[in-house]
PDB file of C-alpha atoms in Angstrom:
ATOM      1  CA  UNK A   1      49.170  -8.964 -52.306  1.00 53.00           C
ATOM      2  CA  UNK A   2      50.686 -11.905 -50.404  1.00 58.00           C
ATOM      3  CA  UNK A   3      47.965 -14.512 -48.647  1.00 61.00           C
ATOM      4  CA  UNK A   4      50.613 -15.297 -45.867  1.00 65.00           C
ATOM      5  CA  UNK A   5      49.049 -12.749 -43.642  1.00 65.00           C
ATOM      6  CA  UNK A   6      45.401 -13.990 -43.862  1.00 65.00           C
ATOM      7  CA  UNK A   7      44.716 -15.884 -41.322  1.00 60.00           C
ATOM      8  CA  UNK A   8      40.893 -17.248 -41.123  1.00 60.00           C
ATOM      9  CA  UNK A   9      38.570 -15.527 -38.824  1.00 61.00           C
ATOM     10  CA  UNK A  10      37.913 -18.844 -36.198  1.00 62.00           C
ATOM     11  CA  UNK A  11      41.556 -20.250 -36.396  1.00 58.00           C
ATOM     12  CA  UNK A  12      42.679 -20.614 -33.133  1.00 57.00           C
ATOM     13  CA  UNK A  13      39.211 -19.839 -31.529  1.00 57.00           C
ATOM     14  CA  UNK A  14      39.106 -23.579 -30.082  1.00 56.00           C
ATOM     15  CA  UNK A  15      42.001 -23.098 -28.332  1.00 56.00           C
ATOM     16  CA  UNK A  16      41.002 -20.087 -26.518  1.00 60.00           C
ATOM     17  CA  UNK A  17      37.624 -21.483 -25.222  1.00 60.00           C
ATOM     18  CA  UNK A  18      37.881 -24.126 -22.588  1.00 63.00           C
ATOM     19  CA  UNK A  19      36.049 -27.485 -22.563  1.00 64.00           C
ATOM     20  CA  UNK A  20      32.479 -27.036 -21.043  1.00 64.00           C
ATOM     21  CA  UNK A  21      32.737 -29.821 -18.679  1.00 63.00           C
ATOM     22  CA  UNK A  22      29.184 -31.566 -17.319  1.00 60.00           C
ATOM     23  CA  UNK A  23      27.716 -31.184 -13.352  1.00 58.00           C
ATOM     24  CA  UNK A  24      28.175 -34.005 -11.222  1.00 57.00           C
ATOM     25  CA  UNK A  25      25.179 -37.070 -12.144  1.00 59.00           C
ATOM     26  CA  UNK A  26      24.605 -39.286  -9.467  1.00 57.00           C
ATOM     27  CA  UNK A  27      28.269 -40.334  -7.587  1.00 57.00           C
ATOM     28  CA  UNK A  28      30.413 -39.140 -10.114  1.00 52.00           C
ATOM     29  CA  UNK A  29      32.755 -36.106  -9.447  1.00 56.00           C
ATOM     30  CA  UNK A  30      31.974 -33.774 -11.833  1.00 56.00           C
ATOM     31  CA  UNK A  31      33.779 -30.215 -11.984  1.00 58.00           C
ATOM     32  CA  UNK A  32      31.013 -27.881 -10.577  1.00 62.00           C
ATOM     33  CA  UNK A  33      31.637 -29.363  -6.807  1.00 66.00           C
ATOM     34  CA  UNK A  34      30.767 -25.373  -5.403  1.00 81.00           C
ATOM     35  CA  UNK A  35      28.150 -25.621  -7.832  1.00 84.00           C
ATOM     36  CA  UNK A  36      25.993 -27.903  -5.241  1.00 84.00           C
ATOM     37  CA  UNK A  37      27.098 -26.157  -2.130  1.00 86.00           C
ATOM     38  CA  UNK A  38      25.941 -22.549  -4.157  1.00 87.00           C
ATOM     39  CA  UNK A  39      22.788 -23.907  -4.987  1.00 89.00           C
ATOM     40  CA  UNK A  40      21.847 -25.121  -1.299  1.00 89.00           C
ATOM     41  CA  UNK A  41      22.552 -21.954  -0.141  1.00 90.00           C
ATOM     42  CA  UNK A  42      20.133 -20.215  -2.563  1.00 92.00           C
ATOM     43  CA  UNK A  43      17.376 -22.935  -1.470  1.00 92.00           C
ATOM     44  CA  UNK A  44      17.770 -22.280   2.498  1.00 90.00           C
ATOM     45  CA  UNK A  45      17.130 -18.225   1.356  1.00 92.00           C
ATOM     46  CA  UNK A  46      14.173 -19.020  -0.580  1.00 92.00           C
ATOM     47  CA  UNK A  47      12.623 -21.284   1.699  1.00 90.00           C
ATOM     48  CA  UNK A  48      13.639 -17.903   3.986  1.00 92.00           C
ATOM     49  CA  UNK A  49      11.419 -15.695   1.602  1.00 93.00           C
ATOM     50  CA  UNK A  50       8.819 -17.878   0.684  1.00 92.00           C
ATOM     51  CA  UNK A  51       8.264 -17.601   4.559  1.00 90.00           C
ATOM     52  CA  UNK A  52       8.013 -13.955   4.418  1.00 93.00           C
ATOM     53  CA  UNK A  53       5.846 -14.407   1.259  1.00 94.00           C
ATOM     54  CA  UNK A  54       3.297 -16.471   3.745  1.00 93.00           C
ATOM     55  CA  UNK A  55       3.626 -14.075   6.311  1.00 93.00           C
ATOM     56  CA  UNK A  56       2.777 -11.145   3.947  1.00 95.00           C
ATOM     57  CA  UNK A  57      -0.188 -13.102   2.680  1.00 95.00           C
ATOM     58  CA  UNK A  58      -1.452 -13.455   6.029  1.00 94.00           C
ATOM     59  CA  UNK A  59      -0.716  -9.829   6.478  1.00 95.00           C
ATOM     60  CA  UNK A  60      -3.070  -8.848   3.330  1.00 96.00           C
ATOM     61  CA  UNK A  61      -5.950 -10.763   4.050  1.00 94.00           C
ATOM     62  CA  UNK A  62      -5.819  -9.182   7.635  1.00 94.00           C
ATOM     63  CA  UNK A  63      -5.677  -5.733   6.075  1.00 94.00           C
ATOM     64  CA  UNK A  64      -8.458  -6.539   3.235  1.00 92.00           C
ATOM     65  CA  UNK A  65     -10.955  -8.351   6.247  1.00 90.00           C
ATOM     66  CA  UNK A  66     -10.420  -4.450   7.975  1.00 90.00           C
ATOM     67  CA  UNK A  67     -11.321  -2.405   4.601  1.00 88.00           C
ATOM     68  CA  UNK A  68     -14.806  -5.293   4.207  1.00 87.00           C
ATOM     69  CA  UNK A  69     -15.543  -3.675   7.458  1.00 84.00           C
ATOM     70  CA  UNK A  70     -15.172   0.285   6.376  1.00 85.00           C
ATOM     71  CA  UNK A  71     -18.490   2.121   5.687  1.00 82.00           C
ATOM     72  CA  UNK A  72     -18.794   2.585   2.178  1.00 82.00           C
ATOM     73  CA  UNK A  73     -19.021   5.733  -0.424  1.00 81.00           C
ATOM     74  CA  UNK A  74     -22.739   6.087   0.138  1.00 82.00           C
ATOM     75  CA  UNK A  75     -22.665   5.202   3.953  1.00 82.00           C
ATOM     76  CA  UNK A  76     -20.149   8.522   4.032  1.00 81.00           C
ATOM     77  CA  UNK A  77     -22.862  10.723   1.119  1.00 83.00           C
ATOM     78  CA  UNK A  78     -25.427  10.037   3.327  1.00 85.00           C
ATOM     79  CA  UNK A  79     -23.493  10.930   6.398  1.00 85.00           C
ATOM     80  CA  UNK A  80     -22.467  14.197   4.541  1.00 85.00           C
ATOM     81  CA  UNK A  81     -25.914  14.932   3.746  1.00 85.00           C
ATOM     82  CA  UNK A  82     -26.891  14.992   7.683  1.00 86.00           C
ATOM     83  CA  UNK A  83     -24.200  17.014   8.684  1.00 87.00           C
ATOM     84  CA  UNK A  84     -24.960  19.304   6.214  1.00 86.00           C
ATOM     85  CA  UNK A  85     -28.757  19.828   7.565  1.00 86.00           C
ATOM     86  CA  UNK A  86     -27.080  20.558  10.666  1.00 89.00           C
ATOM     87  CA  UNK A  87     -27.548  24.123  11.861  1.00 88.00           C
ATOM     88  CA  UNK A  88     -24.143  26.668  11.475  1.00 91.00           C
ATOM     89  CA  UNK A  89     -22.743  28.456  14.212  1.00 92.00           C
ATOM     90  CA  UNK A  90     -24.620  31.424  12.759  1.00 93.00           C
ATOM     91  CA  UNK A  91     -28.055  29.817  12.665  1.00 92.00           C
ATOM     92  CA  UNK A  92     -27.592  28.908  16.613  1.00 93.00           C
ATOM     93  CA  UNK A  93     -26.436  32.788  16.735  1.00 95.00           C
ATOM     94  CA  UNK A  94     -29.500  33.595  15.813  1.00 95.00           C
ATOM     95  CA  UNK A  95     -31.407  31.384  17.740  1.00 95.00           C
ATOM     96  CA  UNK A  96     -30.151  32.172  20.961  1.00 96.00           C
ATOM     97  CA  UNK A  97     -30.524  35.863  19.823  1.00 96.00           C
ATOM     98  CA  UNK A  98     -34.027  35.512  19.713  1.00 96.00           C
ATOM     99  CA  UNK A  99     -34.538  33.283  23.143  1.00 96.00           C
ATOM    100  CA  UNK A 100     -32.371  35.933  24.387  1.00 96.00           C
ATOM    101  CA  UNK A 101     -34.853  38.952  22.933  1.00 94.00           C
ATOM    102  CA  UNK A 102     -37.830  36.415  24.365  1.00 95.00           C
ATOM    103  CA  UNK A 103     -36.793  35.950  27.583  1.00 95.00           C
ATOM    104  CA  UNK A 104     -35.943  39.602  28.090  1.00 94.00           C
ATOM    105  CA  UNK A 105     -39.742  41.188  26.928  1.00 92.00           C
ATOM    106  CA  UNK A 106     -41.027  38.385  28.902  1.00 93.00           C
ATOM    107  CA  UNK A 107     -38.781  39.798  32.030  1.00 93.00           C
ATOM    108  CA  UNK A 108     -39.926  43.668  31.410  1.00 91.00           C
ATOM    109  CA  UNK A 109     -43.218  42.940  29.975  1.00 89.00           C
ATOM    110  CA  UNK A 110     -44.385  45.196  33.341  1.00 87.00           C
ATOM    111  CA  UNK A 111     -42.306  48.056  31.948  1.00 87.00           C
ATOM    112  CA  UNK A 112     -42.650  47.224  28.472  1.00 84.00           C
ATOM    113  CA  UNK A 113     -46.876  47.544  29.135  1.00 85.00           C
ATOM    114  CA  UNK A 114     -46.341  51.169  29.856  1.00 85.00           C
ATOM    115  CA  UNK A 115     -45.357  52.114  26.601  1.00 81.00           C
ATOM    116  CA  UNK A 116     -48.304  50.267  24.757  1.00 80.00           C
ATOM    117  CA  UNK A 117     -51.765  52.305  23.386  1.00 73.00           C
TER     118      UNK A 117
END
């Protein structure tokens, strides 16, 4: 077995990898010049959404002032509770069945007074 063909695993990996080369400090041209112009343009659209952020805040604390102001659960049990003692449609039925079966013996009582002992 010849060793001609072994070649070491990183020979020639500094050649492939190019130079990391530093941002621009102070007046100096560095090599990132789009780097700066990039970077301004991300800080205009978060200055964009930290507006919206505000604005969404403002929106919440609206919204959570509204829900203070709800009734609460026992505001709505005790509501429940009084709708509940509430006649039904067949209790007031029944109760204008019987003003209807007063007012009508009180309207015949003359013929009605025949028929009694």
């Amino acid at each position: 077995m010849s060793s001609d063909n072994i070649v070491p695993f990183n020979k020639g990996e500094d050649a492939m990898v190019p130079p990391i080369k530093a941002l621009k400090s102070g007046g100096g041209g560095g090599t990132f010049d789009d780097m700066e112009a990039r970077v301004e343009a991300l800080e205009k659209k978060f200055d964009k959404i930290e507006g919206k952020l505000d604005g969404i805040a403002n929106d919440m604390a609206y919204i959570k002032g509204k829900i203070e102001g709800f009734p609460s659960a026992s505001s709505f049990g005790e509501l429940k509770g009084r709708v509940d003692s509430l006649p039904t449609t067949a209790k007031v039925a029944a109760i204008v069945g019987m003003i209807g079966v007063g007012v009508t013996i009180i309207a015949k009582w003359a013929e009605l007074s025949k028929f009694l002992p």
